[in-house]
mmCIF file with all atom_site columns, C-alpha atoms in Angstrom:
data_model
loop_
_atom_site.group_PDB
_atom_site.id
_atom_site.type_symbol
_atom_site.label_atom_id
_atom_site.label_alt_id
_atom_site.label_comp_id
_atom_site.label_asym_id
_atom_site.label_entity_id
_atom_site.label_seq_id
_atom_site.pdbx_PDB_ins_code
_atom_site.Cartn_x
_atom_site.Cartn_y
_atom_site.Cartn_z
_atom_site.occupancy
_atom_site.B_iso_or_equiv
_atom_site.pdbx_formal_charge
_atom_site.auth_seq_id
_atom_site.auth_comp_id
_atom_site.auth_asym_id
_atom_site.auth_atom_id
_atom_site.pdbx_PDB_model_num
ATOM 1   C CA . GLY A 1 1   ? 10.425  -9.338  -13.088 1.00 39.00 ? 175 GLY A CA 1
ATOM 2   C CA . GLU A 1 2   ? 9.805   -5.983  -11.544 1.00 44.00 ? 176 GLU A CA 1
ATOM 3   C CA . SER A 1 3   ? 10.534  -5.661  -7.877  1.00 49.00 ? 177 SER A CA 1
ATOM 4   C CA . VAL A 1 4   ? 10.983  -3.152  -5.148  1.00 53.00 ? 178 VAL A CA 1
ATOM 5   C CA . GLY A 1 5   ? 13.179  -4.547  -2.427  1.00 49.00 ? 179 GLY A CA 1
ATOM 6   C CA . LEU A 1 6   ? 14.884  -3.564  0.778   1.00 43.00 ? 180 LEU A CA 1
ATOM 7   C CA . HIS A 1 7   ? 18.448  -4.241  1.868   1.00 48.00 ? 181 HIS A CA 1
ATOM 8   C CA . LEU A 1 8   ? 17.815  -4.767  5.590   1.00 49.00 ? 182 LEU A CA 1
ATOM 9   C CA . PRO A 1 9   ? 14.818  -6.533  7.057   1.00 84.00 ? 183 PRO A CA 1
ATOM 10  C CA . THR A 1 10  ? 15.360  -5.131  10.589  1.00 92.00 ? 184 THR A CA 1
ATOM 11  C CA . LEU A 1 11  ? 16.996  -1.928  11.768  1.00 93.00 ? 185 LEU A CA 1
ATOM 12  C CA . SER A 1 12  ? 17.578  -1.320  15.474  1.00 95.00 ? 186 SER A CA 1
ATOM 13  C CA . VAL A 1 13  ? 18.453  2.173   16.674  1.00 96.00 ? 187 VAL A CA 1
ATOM 14  C CA . GLN A 1 14  ? 18.608  4.119   19.903  1.00 97.00 ? 188 GLN A CA 1
ATOM 15  C CA . GLU A 1 15  ? 16.131  6.879   20.607  1.00 97.00 ? 189 GLU A CA 1
ATOM 16  C CA . GLY A 1 16  ? 17.484  10.163  19.309  1.00 97.00 ? 190 GLY A CA 1
ATOM 17  C CA . ASP A 1 17  ? 19.638  8.574   16.605  1.00 96.00 ? 191 ASP A CA 1
ATOM 18  C CA . ASN A 1 18  ? 19.049  9.178   12.931  1.00 96.00 ? 192 ASN A CA 1
ATOM 19  C CA . SER A 1 19  ? 17.692  6.209   10.968  1.00 97.00 ? 193 SER A CA 1
ATOM 20  C CA . ILE A 1 20  ? 18.259  5.388   7.322   1.00 96.00 ? 194 ILE A CA 1
ATOM 21  C CA . ILE A 1 21  ? 16.082  2.845   5.566   1.00 95.00 ? 195 ILE A CA 1
ATOM 22  C CA . ASN A 1 22  ? 17.100  1.799   2.071   1.00 93.00 ? 196 ASN A CA 1
ATOM 23  C CA . CYS A 1 23  ? 15.177  0.507   -0.897  1.00 93.00 ? 197 CYS A CA 1
ATOM 24  C CA . ALA A 1 24  ? 16.256  -0.724  -4.308  1.00 91.00 ? 198 ALA A CA 1
ATOM 25  C CA . TYR A 1 25  ? 13.919  -0.808  -7.257  1.00 87.00 ? 199 TYR A CA 1
ATOM 26  C CA . SER A 1 26  ? 14.406  -2.582  -10.526 1.00 79.00 ? 200 SER A CA 1
ATOM 27  C CA . ASN A 1 27  ? 11.973  -0.903  -12.890 1.00 85.00 ? 201 ASN A CA 1
ATOM 28  C CA . SER A 1 28  ? 13.586  2.081   -14.565 1.00 83.00 ? 202 SER A CA 1
ATOM 29  C CA . ALA A 1 29  ? 10.149  3.187   -15.807 1.00 84.00 ? 203 ALA A CA 1
ATOM 30  C CA . SER A 1 30  ? 9.065   3.975   -12.241 1.00 86.00 ? 204 SER A CA 1
ATOM 31  C CA . ASP A 1 31  ? 8.568   7.699   -11.889 1.00 86.00 ? 205 ASP A CA 1
ATOM 32  C CA . TYR A 1 32  ? 6.898   8.109   -8.538  1.00 89.00 ? 206 TYR A CA 1
ATOM 33  C CA . PHE A 1 33  ? 7.767   6.655   -5.153  1.00 93.00 ? 207 PHE A CA 1
ATOM 34  C CA . ILE A 1 34  ? 6.106   6.613   -1.772  1.00 94.00 ? 208 ILE A CA 1
ATOM 35  C CA . TRP A 1 35  ? 7.212   5.634   1.701   1.00 96.00 ? 209 TRP A CA 1
ATOM 36  C CA . TYR A 1 36  ? 4.646   4.120   4.029   1.00 97.00 ? 210 TYR A CA 1
ATOM 37  C CA . LYS A 1 37  ? 4.781   3.281   7.723   1.00 97.00 ? 211 LYS A CA 1
ATOM 38  C CA . GLN A 1 38  ? 2.775   0.355   9.021   1.00 96.00 ? 212 GLN A CA 1
ATOM 39  C CA . GLU A 1 39  ? 2.186   -0.271  12.693  1.00 94.00 ? 213 GLU A CA 1
ATOM 40  C CA . SER A 1 40  ? 0.958   -3.596  13.978  1.00 90.00 ? 214 SER A CA 1
ATOM 41  C CA . GLY A 1 41  ? -2.727  -4.144  13.210  1.00 88.00 ? 215 GLY A CA 1
ATOM 42  C CA . LYS A 1 42  ? -3.014  -1.015  11.088  1.00 92.00 ? 216 LYS A CA 1
ATOM 43  C CA . GLY A 1 43  ? -2.964  -0.199  7.425   1.00 95.00 ? 217 GLY A CA 1
ATOM 44  C CA . PRO A 1 44  ? 0.000   1.515   5.755   1.00 97.00 ? 218 PRO A CA 1
ATOM 45  C CA . GLN A 1 45  ? 0.254   5.207   6.599   1.00 96.00 ? 219 GLN A CA 1
ATOM 46  C CA . PHE A 1 46  ? 1.613   7.696   4.061   1.00 95.00 ? 220 PHE A CA 1
ATOM 47  C CA . ILE A 1 47  ? 4.875   9.324   5.121   1.00 96.00 ? 221 ILE A CA 1
ATOM 48  C CA . ILE A 1 48  ? 6.391   11.079  2.138   1.00 96.00 ? 222 ILE A CA 1
ATOM 49  C CA . ASP A 1 49  ? 6.541   10.828  -1.635  1.00 94.00 ? 223 ASP A CA 1
ATOM 50  C CA . ILE A 1 50  ? 8.920   11.864  -4.374  1.00 94.00 ? 224 ILE A CA 1
ATOM 51  C CA . ARG A 1 51  ? 8.642   12.218  -8.126  1.00 90.00 ? 225 ARG A CA 1
ATOM 52  C CA . SER A 1 52  ? 11.374  11.051  -10.451 1.00 90.00 ? 226 SER A CA 1
ATOM 53  C CA . ASN A 1 53  ? 12.226  14.605  -11.493 1.00 90.00 ? 227 ASN A CA 1
ATOM 54  C CA . MET A 1 54  ? 13.521  15.239  -7.953  1.00 93.00 ? 228 MET A CA 1
ATOM 55  C CA . ASP A 1 55  ? 16.409  13.723  -6.031  1.00 95.00 ? 229 ASP A CA 1
ATOM 56  C CA . LYS A 1 56  ? 15.515  14.915  -2.545  1.00 97.00 ? 230 LYS A CA 1
ATOM 57  C CA . ARG A 1 57  ? 12.417  15.863  -0.637  1.00 96.00 ? 231 ARG A CA 1
ATOM 58  C CA . GLN A 1 58  ? 12.053  16.817  2.991   1.00 96.00 ? 232 GLN A CA 1
ATOM 59  C CA . GLY A 1 59  ? 9.191   16.555  5.379   1.00 94.00 ? 233 GLY A CA 1
ATOM 60  C CA . GLN A 1 60  ? 8.876   16.861  9.098   1.00 93.00 ? 234 GLN A CA 1
ATOM 61  C CA . ARG A 1 61  ? 11.845  14.854  10.502  1.00 96.00 ? 235 ARG A CA 1
ATOM 62  C CA . VAL A 1 62  ? 11.934  12.763  7.314   1.00 98.00 ? 236 VAL A CA 1
ATOM 63  C CA . THR A 1 63  ? 13.906  13.074  4.113   1.00 98.00 ? 237 THR A CA 1
ATOM 64  C CA . VAL A 1 64  ? 13.629  10.919  1.022   1.00 97.00 ? 238 VAL A CA 1
ATOM 65  C CA . LEU A 1 65  ? 16.542  10.627  -1.373  1.00 97.00 ? 239 LEU A CA 1
ATOM 66  C CA . LEU A 1 66  ? 16.243  9.227   -4.873  1.00 96.00 ? 240 LEU A CA 1
ATOM 67  C CA . ASN A 1 67  ? 19.180  8.072   -6.961  1.00 95.00 ? 241 ASN A CA 1
ATOM 68  C CA . LYS A 1 68  ? 17.870  7.108   -10.375 1.00 91.00 ? 242 LYS A CA 1
ATOM 69  C CA . THR A 1 69  ? 21.315  6.163   -11.657 1.00 92.00 ? 243 THR A CA 1
ATOM 70  C CA . VAL A 1 70  ? 21.523  3.191   -9.309  1.00 92.00 ? 244 VAL A CA 1
ATOM 71  C CA . LYS A 1 71  ? 17.768  2.870   -8.790  1.00 91.00 ? 245 LYS A CA 1
ATOM 72  C CA . HIS A 1 72  ? 17.973  3.456   -5.073  1.00 93.00 ? 246 HIS A CA 1
ATOM 73  C CA . LEU A 1 73  ? 15.650  5.158   -2.637  1.00 95.00 ? 247 LEU A CA 1
ATOM 74  C CA . SER A 1 74  ? 16.233  5.954   1.019   1.00 96.00 ? 248 SER A CA 1
ATOM 75  C CA . LEU A 1 75  ? 14.207  7.285   3.916   1.00 97.00 ? 249 LEU A CA 1
ATOM 76  C CA . GLN A 1 76  ? 16.013  9.226   6.595   1.00 98.00 ? 250 GLN A CA 1
ATOM 77  C CA . ILE A 1 77  ? 14.333  9.788   9.933   1.00 98.00 ? 251 ILE A CA 1
ATOM 78  C CA . ALA A 1 78  ? 15.925  12.386  12.168  1.00 97.00 ? 252 ALA A CA 1
ATOM 79  C CA . ALA A 1 79  ? 15.940  12.078  15.964  1.00 97.00 ? 253 ALA A CA 1
ATOM 80  C CA . THR A 1 80  ? 14.179  8.730   15.894  1.00 97.00 ? 254 THR A CA 1
ATOM 81  C CA . GLN A 1 81  ? 11.515  8.262   18.560  1.00 96.00 ? 255 GLN A CA 1
ATOM 82  C CA . PRO A 1 82  ? 9.952   5.116   20.047  1.00 95.00 ? 256 PRO A CA 1
ATOM 83  C CA . GLY A 1 83  ? 6.760   5.999   18.174  1.00 96.00 ? 257 GLY A CA 1
ATOM 84  C CA . ASP A 1 84  ? 8.667   5.547   14.925  1.00 97.00 ? 258 ASP A CA 1
ATOM 85  C CA . SER A 1 85  ? 8.922   1.812   15.596  1.00 96.00 ? 259 SER A CA 1
ATOM 86  C CA . ALA A 1 86  ? 7.042   0.135   12.752  1.00 96.00 ? 260 ALA A CA 1
ATOM 87  C CA . VAL A 1 87  ? 7.549   -1.578  9.401   1.00 95.00 ? 261 VAL A CA 1
ATOM 88  C CA . TYR A 1 88  ? 8.471   0.786   6.599   1.00 96.00 ? 262 TYR A CA 1
ATOM 89  C CA . PHE A 1 89  ? 7.682   0.077   2.963   1.00 95.00 ? 263 PHE A CA 1
ATOM 90  C CA . CYS A 1 90  ? 8.775   1.808   -0.171  1.00 95.00 ? 264 CYS A CA 1
ATOM 91  C CA . ALA A 1 91  ? 6.394   1.592   -3.088  1.00 94.00 ? 265 ALA A CA 1
ATOM 92  C CA . GLU A 1 92  ? 6.704   2.534   -6.736  1.00 92.00 ? 266 GLU A CA 1
ATOM 93  C CA . ASN A 1 93  ? 4.168   3.694   -9.239  1.00 87.00 ? 267 ASN A CA 1
ATOM 94  C CA . ARG A 1 94  ? 4.529   4.021   -12.960 1.00 75.00 ? 268 ARG A CA 1
ATOM 95  C CA . ASN A 1 95  ? 2.322   6.878   -14.064 1.00 60.00 ? 269 ASN A CA 1
ATOM 96  C CA . THR A 1 96  ? 1.690   5.392   -17.463 1.00 61.00 ? 270 THR A CA 1
ATOM 97  C CA . GLY A 1 97  ? -1.992  4.762   -16.821 1.00 61.00 ? 271 GLY A CA 1
ATOM 98  C CA . PHE A 1 98  ? -1.328  1.961   -14.354 1.00 66.00 ? 272 PHE A CA 1
ATOM 99  C CA . GLN A 1 99  ? -2.404  2.961   -10.886 1.00 77.00 ? 273 GLN A CA 1
ATOM 100 C CA . LYS A 1 100 ? -1.114  0.090   -8.822  1.00 86.00 ? 274 LYS A CA 1
ATOM 101 C CA . LEU A 1 101 ? 1.617   0.540   -6.273  1.00 91.00 ? 275 LEU A CA 1
ATOM 102 C CA . VAL A 1 102 ? 4.350   -2.106  -6.159  1.00 92.00 ? 276 VAL A CA 1
ATOM 103 C CA . PHE A 1 103 ? 5.582   -2.607  -2.609  1.00 92.00 ? 277 PHE A CA 1
ATOM 104 C CA . GLY A 1 104 ? 8.751   -4.111  -1.263  1.00 82.00 ? 278 GLY A CA 1
ATOM 105 C CA . THR A 1 105 ? 8.819   -6.559  1.627   1.00 76.00 ? 279 THR A CA 1
ATOM 106 C CA . GLY A 1 106 ? 9.461   -3.914  4.274   1.00 91.00 ? 280 GLY A CA 1
ATOM 107 C CA . THR A 1 107 ? 12.036  -3.005  6.906   1.00 93.00 ? 281 THR A CA 1
ATOM 108 C CA . ARG A 1 108 ? 11.206  -3.271  10.575  1.00 94.00 ? 282 ARG A CA 1
ATOM 109 C CA . LEU A 1 109 ? 12.518  -0.309  12.579  1.00 96.00 ? 283 LEU A CA 1
ATOM 110 C CA . LEU A 1 110 ? 12.999  -0.944  16.288  1.00 95.00 ? 284 LEU A CA 1
ATOM 111 C CA . VAL A 1 111 ? 13.694  2.093   18.452  1.00 96.00 ? 285 VAL A CA 1
ATOM 112 C CA . SER A 1 112 ? 14.926  1.460   21.951  1.00 94.00 ? 286 SER A CA 1
ATOM 113 C CA . PRO A 1 113 ? 14.880  4.129   24.680  1.00 90.00 ? 287 PRO A CA 1
ATOM 114 C CA . ASP B 2 1   ? -13.367 9.989   11.126  1.00 53.00 ? 4   ASP B CA 1
ATOM 115 C CA . THR B 2 2   ? -12.911 10.825  7.438   1.00 76.00 ? 5   THR B CA 1
ATOM 116 C CA . GLY B 2 3   ? -10.378 8.109   6.608   1.00 93.00 ? 6   GLY B CA 1
ATOM 117 C CA . VAL B 2 4   ? -10.842 4.871   4.674   1.00 97.00 ? 7   VAL B CA 1
ATOM 118 C CA . SER B 2 5   ? -13.131 2.527   6.575   1.00 97.00 ? 8   SER B CA 1
ATOM 119 C CA . GLN B 2 6   ? -13.186 -1.258  6.222   1.00 98.00 ? 9   GLN B CA 1
ATOM 120 C CA . ASP B 2 7   ? -15.637 -3.759  7.628   1.00 97.00 ? 10  ASP B CA 1
ATOM 121 C CA . PRO B 2 8   ? -15.323 -6.227  9.212   1.00 98.00 ? 11  PRO B CA 1
ATOM 122 C CA . ARG B 2 9   ? -11.912 -5.892  10.826  1.00 97.00 ? 12  ARG B CA 1
ATOM 123 C CA . HIS B 2 10  ? -11.619 -9.630  11.306  1.00 97.00 ? 13  HIS B CA 1
ATOM 124 C CA . LYS B 2 11  ? -13.332 -12.560 9.608   1.00 98.00 ? 14  LYS B CA 1
ATOM 125 C CA . ILE B 2 12  ? -12.933 -16.229 10.438  1.00 98.00 ? 15  ILE B CA 1
ATOM 126 C CA . THR B 2 13  ? -14.517 -18.670 8.036   1.00 98.00 ? 16  THR B CA 1
ATOM 127 C CA . LYS B 2 14  ? -14.404 -22.303 7.095   1.00 97.00 ? 17  LYS B CA 1
ATOM 128 C CA . ARG B 2 15  ? -12.902 -23.475 3.855   1.00 97.00 ? 18  ARG B CA 1
ATOM 129 C CA . GLY B 2 16  ? -15.463 -23.434 1.060   1.00 97.00 ? 19  GLY B CA 1
ATOM 130 C CA . GLN B 2 17  ? -17.564 -20.601 2.473   1.00 98.00 ? 20  GLN B CA 1
ATOM 131 C CA . ASN B 2 18  ? -18.105 -17.265 0.757   1.00 98.00 ? 21  ASN B CA 1
ATOM 132 C CA . VAL B 2 19  ? -17.059 -14.016 2.389   1.00 98.00 ? 22  VAL B CA 1
ATOM 133 C CA . THR B 2 20  ? -17.672 -10.366 1.540   1.00 98.00 ? 23  THR B CA 1
ATOM 134 C CA . PHE B 2 21  ? -15.750 -7.334  2.709   1.00 98.00 ? 24  PHE B CA 1
ATOM 135 C CA . ARG B 2 22  ? -16.754 -3.708  2.493   1.00 98.00 ? 25  ARG B CA 1
ATOM 136 C CA . CYS B 2 23  ? -14.673 -0.583  1.963   1.00 98.00 ? 26  CYS B CA 1
ATOM 137 C CA . ASP B 2 24  ? -15.802 3.023   2.331   1.00 97.00 ? 27  ASP B CA 1
ATOM 138 C CA . PRO B 2 25  ? -13.227 5.369   0.780   1.00 96.00 ? 28  PRO B CA 1
ATOM 139 C CA . ILE B 2 26  ? -12.473 8.956   1.691   1.00 95.00 ? 29  ILE B CA 1
ATOM 140 C CA . SER B 2 27  ? -15.535 10.792  0.442   1.00 91.00 ? 30  SER B CA 1
ATOM 141 C CA . GLU B 2 28  ? -13.976 13.009  -2.236  1.00 86.00 ? 31  GLU B CA 1
ATOM 142 C CA . HIS B 2 29  ? -11.751 10.244  -3.647  1.00 91.00 ? 32  HIS B CA 1
ATOM 143 C CA . ASN B 2 30  ? -12.844 8.765   -6.953  1.00 91.00 ? 33  ASN B CA 1
ATOM 144 C CA . ARG B 2 31  ? -10.210 6.025   -7.084  1.00 93.00 ? 34  ARG B CA 1
ATOM 145 C CA . LEU B 2 32  ? -10.412 2.903   -4.969  1.00 95.00 ? 35  LEU B CA 1
ATOM 146 C CA . TYR B 2 33  ? -7.962  0.017   -4.697  1.00 96.00 ? 36  TYR B CA 1
ATOM 147 C CA . TRP B 2 34  ? -7.860  -3.430  -3.152  1.00 97.00 ? 37  TRP B CA 1
ATOM 148 C CA . TYR B 2 35  ? -4.627  -5.025  -1.995  1.00 97.00 ? 38  TYR B CA 1
ATOM 149 C CA . ARG B 2 36  ? -3.787  -8.250  -0.203  1.00 97.00 ? 39  ARG B CA 1
ATOM 150 C CA . GLN B 2 37  ? -1.039  -8.530  2.399   1.00 95.00 ? 40  GLN B CA 1
ATOM 151 C CA . THR B 2 38  ? 0.383   -11.683 3.916   1.00 91.00 ? 41  THR B CA 1
ATOM 152 C CA . LEU B 2 39  ? 2.542   -11.792 7.013   1.00 85.00 ? 42  LEU B CA 1
ATOM 153 C CA . GLY B 2 40  ? 5.954   -10.238 6.535   1.00 83.00 ? 43  GLY B CA 1
ATOM 154 C CA . GLN B 2 41  ? 5.220   -9.070  3.014   1.00 89.00 ? 44  GLN B CA 1
ATOM 155 C CA . GLY B 2 42  ? 4.250   -5.804  1.429   1.00 92.00 ? 45  GLY B CA 1
ATOM 156 C CA . PRO B 2 43  ? 0.752   -5.304  0.074   1.00 95.00 ? 46  PRO B CA 1
ATOM 157 C CA . GLU B 2 44  ? 0.053   -6.811  -3.356  1.00 95.00 ? 47  GLU B CA 1
ATOM 158 C CA . PHE B 2 45  ? -2.272  -5.075  -5.782  1.00 94.00 ? 48  PHE B CA 1
ATOM 159 C CA . LEU B 2 46  ? -5.533  -6.827  -6.608  1.00 95.00 ? 49  LEU B CA 1
ATOM 160 C CA . THR B 2 47  ? -7.756  -4.377  -8.433  1.00 95.00 ? 50  THR B CA 1
ATOM 161 C CA . TYR B 2 48  ? -8.576  -0.709  -8.985  1.00 92.00 ? 51  TYR B CA 1
ATOM 162 C CA . PHE B 2 49  ? -11.703 1.351   -9.671  1.00 94.00 ? 52  PHE B CA 1
ATOM 163 C CA . GLN B 2 50  ? -12.112 4.817   -11.022 1.00 92.00 ? 53  GLN B CA 1
ATOM 164 C CA . ASN B 2 51  ? -15.608 5.831   -10.018 1.00 92.00 ? 54  ASN B CA 1
ATOM 165 C CA . GLU B 2 52  ? -17.712 2.738   -10.711 1.00 93.00 ? 55  GLU B CA 1
ATOM 166 C CA . ALA B 2 53  ? -15.497 1.343   -13.478 1.00 93.00 ? 56  ALA B CA 1
ATOM 167 C CA . GLN B 2 54  ? -13.089 -1.469  -12.663 1.00 93.00 ? 57  GLN B CA 1
ATOM 168 C CA . LEU B 2 55  ? -10.072 -0.504  -14.749 1.00 90.00 ? 58  LEU B CA 1
ATOM 169 C CA . GLU B 2 56  ? -7.312  -2.830  -13.688 1.00 88.00 ? 59  GLU B CA 1
ATOM 170 C CA . LYS B 2 57  ? -7.154  -6.344  -12.288 1.00 90.00 ? 60  LYS B CA 1
ATOM 171 C CA . SER B 2 58  ? -4.170  -8.342  -11.129 1.00 90.00 ? 61  SER B CA 1
ATOM 172 C CA . ARG B 2 59  ? -3.553  -11.921 -12.154 1.00 88.00 ? 62  ARG B CA 1
ATOM 173 C CA . LEU B 2 60  ? -3.807  -12.611 -8.407  1.00 83.00 ? 63  LEU B CA 1
ATOM 174 C CA . LEU B 2 61  ? -7.525  -11.984 -8.702  1.00 87.00 ? 64  LEU B CA 1
ATOM 175 C CA . SER B 2 62  ? -8.753  -15.458 -9.577  1.00 90.00 ? 65  SER B CA 1
ATOM 176 C CA . ASP B 2 63  ? -12.265 -16.264 -10.764 1.00 93.00 ? 66  ASP B CA 1
ATOM 177 C CA . ARG B 2 64  ? -13.288 -16.799 -7.153  1.00 96.00 ? 67  ARG B CA 1
ATOM 178 C CA . PHE B 2 65  ? -12.703 -13.120 -6.408  1.00 96.00 ? 68  PHE B CA 1
ATOM 179 C CA . SER B 2 66  ? -15.053 -10.379 -7.481  1.00 96.00 ? 69  SER B CA 1
ATOM 180 C CA . ALA B 2 67  ? -15.041 -6.703  -6.638  1.00 97.00 ? 70  ALA B CA 1
ATOM 181 C CA . GLU B 2 68  ? -17.735 -4.144  -7.231  1.00 96.00 ? 71  GLU B CA 1
ATOM 182 C CA . ARG B 2 69  ? -18.230 -0.457  -6.765  1.00 96.00 ? 72  ARG B CA 1
ATOM 183 C CA . PRO B 2 70  ? -21.793 0.005   -7.995  1.00 91.00 ? 73  PRO B CA 1
ATOM 184 C CA . LYS B 2 71  ? -22.335 3.675   -7.272  1.00 88.00 ? 74  LYS B CA 1
ATOM 185 C CA . GLY B 2 72  ? -18.770 4.863   -7.343  1.00 86.00 ? 75  GLY B CA 1
ATOM 186 C CA . SER B 2 73  ? -18.666 5.195   -3.584  1.00 92.00 ? 76  SER B CA 1
ATOM 187 C CA . PHE B 2 74  ? -18.227 2.115   -1.364  1.00 96.00 ? 77  PHE B CA 1
ATOM 188 C CA . SER B 2 75  ? -16.819 -1.120  -2.718  1.00 98.00 ? 78  SER B CA 1
ATOM 189 C CA . THR B 2 76  ? -17.214 -4.791  -1.875  1.00 98.00 ? 79  THR B CA 1
ATOM 190 C CA . LEU B 2 77  ? -14.760 -7.623  -2.355  1.00 98.00 ? 80  LEU B CA 1
ATOM 191 C CA . GLU B 2 78  ? -16.245 -11.119 -2.401  1.00 98.00 ? 81  GLU B CA 1
ATOM 192 C CA . ILE B 2 79  ? -14.309 -14.348 -2.216  1.00 97.00 ? 82  ILE B CA 1
ATOM 193 C CA . GLN B 2 80  ? -16.232 -17.469 -3.159  1.00 97.00 ? 83  GLN B CA 1
ATOM 194 C CA . ARG B 2 81  ? -15.334 -20.999 -2.023  1.00 97.00 ? 84  ARG B CA 1
ATOM 195 C CA . THR B 2 82  ? -12.569 -19.729 0.236   1.00 98.00 ? 85  THR B CA 1
ATOM 196 C CA . GLU B 2 83  ? -9.322  -21.672 0.474   1.00 97.00 ? 86  GLU B CA 1
ATOM 197 C CA . GLN B 2 84  ? -6.744  -21.661 3.239   1.00 96.00 ? 87  GLN B CA 1
ATOM 198 C CA . GLY B 2 85  ? -4.394  -19.801 0.919   1.00 95.00 ? 88  GLY B CA 1
ATOM 199 C CA . ASP B 2 86  ? -6.824  -16.882 0.925   1.00 97.00 ? 89  ASP B CA 1
ATOM 200 C CA . SER B 2 87  ? -5.932  -16.155 4.550   1.00 97.00 ? 90  SER B CA 1
ATOM 201 C CA . ALA B 2 88  ? -4.429  -12.678 4.529   1.00 96.00 ? 91  ALA B CA 1
ATOM 202 C CA . MET B 2 89  ? -5.074  -9.037  5.334   1.00 97.00 ? 92  MET B CA 1
ATOM 203 C CA . TYR B 2 90  ? -7.234  -7.386  2.673   1.00 98.00 ? 93  TYR B CA 1
ATOM 204 C CA . LEU B 2 91  ? -6.500  -3.689  2.416   1.00 98.00 ? 94  LEU B CA 1
ATOM 205 C CA . CYS B 2 92  ? -8.514  -1.010  0.716   1.00 98.00 ? 95  CYS B CA 1
ATOM 206 C CA . ALA B 2 93  ? -7.077  2.323   -0.337  1.00 97.00 ? 96  ALA B CA 1
ATOM 207 C CA . SER B 2 94  ? -8.429  5.412   -2.041  1.00 95.00 ? 97  SER B CA 1
ATOM 208 C CA . SER B 2 95  ? -6.960  8.362   -3.875  1.00 92.00 ? 98  SER B CA 1
ATOM 209 C CA . ARG B 2 96  ? -7.968  11.398  -5.842  1.00 86.00 ? 99  ARG B CA 1
ATOM 210 C CA . ALA B 2 97  ? -7.347  11.460  -9.561  1.00 76.00 ? 100 ALA B CA 1
ATOM 211 C CA . THR B 2 98  ? -4.890  14.168  -10.597 1.00 68.00 ? 101 THR B CA 1
ATOM 212 C CA . SER B 2 99  ? -4.450  16.029  -13.817 1.00 59.00 ? 102 SER B CA 1
ATOM 213 C CA . ASP B 2 100 ? -0.667  16.264  -13.551 1.00 56.00 ? 103 ASP B CA 1
ATOM 214 C CA . ARG B 2 101 ? 1.246   14.556  -16.319 1.00 51.00 ? 104 ARG B CA 1
ATOM 215 C CA . VAL B 2 102 ? 3.365   12.916  -13.677 1.00 52.00 ? 105 VAL B CA 1
ATOM 216 C CA . GLY B 2 103 ? 0.616   12.949  -11.156 1.00 55.00 ? 106 GLY B CA 1
ATOM 217 C CA . LYS B 2 104 ? 0.701   12.172  -7.526  1.00 71.00 ? 107 LYS B CA 1
ATOM 218 C CA . ASN B 2 105 ? -0.972  8.964   -6.590  1.00 75.00 ? 108 ASN B CA 1
ATOM 219 C CA . ILE B 2 106 ? -1.022  9.103   -2.814  1.00 90.00 ? 109 ILE B CA 1
ATOM 220 C CA . GLN B 2 107 ? -3.141  6.173   -1.775  1.00 93.00 ? 110 GLN B CA 1
ATOM 221 C CA . TYR B 2 108 ? -4.615  6.289   1.703   1.00 95.00 ? 111 TYR B CA 1
ATOM 222 C CA . PHE B 2 109 ? -5.203  2.934   3.300   1.00 97.00 ? 112 PHE B CA 1
ATOM 223 C CA . GLY B 2 110 ? -7.791  1.576   5.656   1.00 97.00 ? 113 GLY B CA 1
ATOM 224 C CA . ALA B 2 111 ? -6.954  -0.652  8.608   1.00 97.00 ? 114 ALA B CA 1
ATOM 225 C CA . GLY B 2 112 ? -7.777  -3.766  6.604   1.00 97.00 ? 115 GLY B CA 1
ATOM 226 C CA . THR B 2 113 ? -9.870  -6.886  7.051   1.00 98.00 ? 116 THR B CA 1
ATOM 227 C CA . ARG B 2 114 ? -7.951  -9.853  8.376   1.00 97.00 ? 117 ARG B CA 1
ATOM 228 C CA . LEU B 2 115 ? -9.319  -13.097 6.917   1.00 98.00 ? 118 LEU B CA 1
ATOM 229 C CA . SER B 2 116 ? -8.587  -16.461 8.475   1.00 97.00 ? 119 SER B CA 1
ATOM 230 C CA . VAL B 2 117 ? -9.754  -19.534 6.563   1.00 98.00 ? 120 VAL B CA 1
ATOM 231 C CA . LEU B 2 118 ? -9.851  -22.671 8.703   1.00 96.00 ? 121 LEU B CA 1
#
């Protein structure tokens, strides 16, 4: 079946380090991807998105890379801060008239000072 | 606050009771979504509205679940005869329809309603 999964359930980094969170997806028809951050007790918060016609997109301190050949997505966070500690989800959307997002199980990022 | 608003934030109920949750989307968004999230998992899609029309429903949405969006603004999700397996976080999201062929579908989420069925 279709799935969006993550390689590492927990990632621990030191403050100031760069973090890389990975995501594998299985549906080659997916053409739009989003990264969300979810803090405890809150709903998912949009971080950055990328369309399938791109392989890289940058935001403020974040970069998303898309490799369609191996169906892999990554989120890079530069100069990680304690406030970045949260669970990160990648989600896929197939813009074929279906509006649902398919989420993976998430990676917990722990940032220690 | 102009974000997605959900009410109540927490609901504790006994098995067999009915519960109803409310979602108020971002005001200019015509699309509204319901998701369910259990501990340690990503959100799972339940259903989607464009304006007042319910256009897509997941197989997760059993006959005990019903969602409405009567005026194309707020939405309600009702669960009848609740079961312990219904315990979860129910998330609402909204987005704006786009005209792009490969359109953006940024969904903005509320804080959710956490349901505990005893």
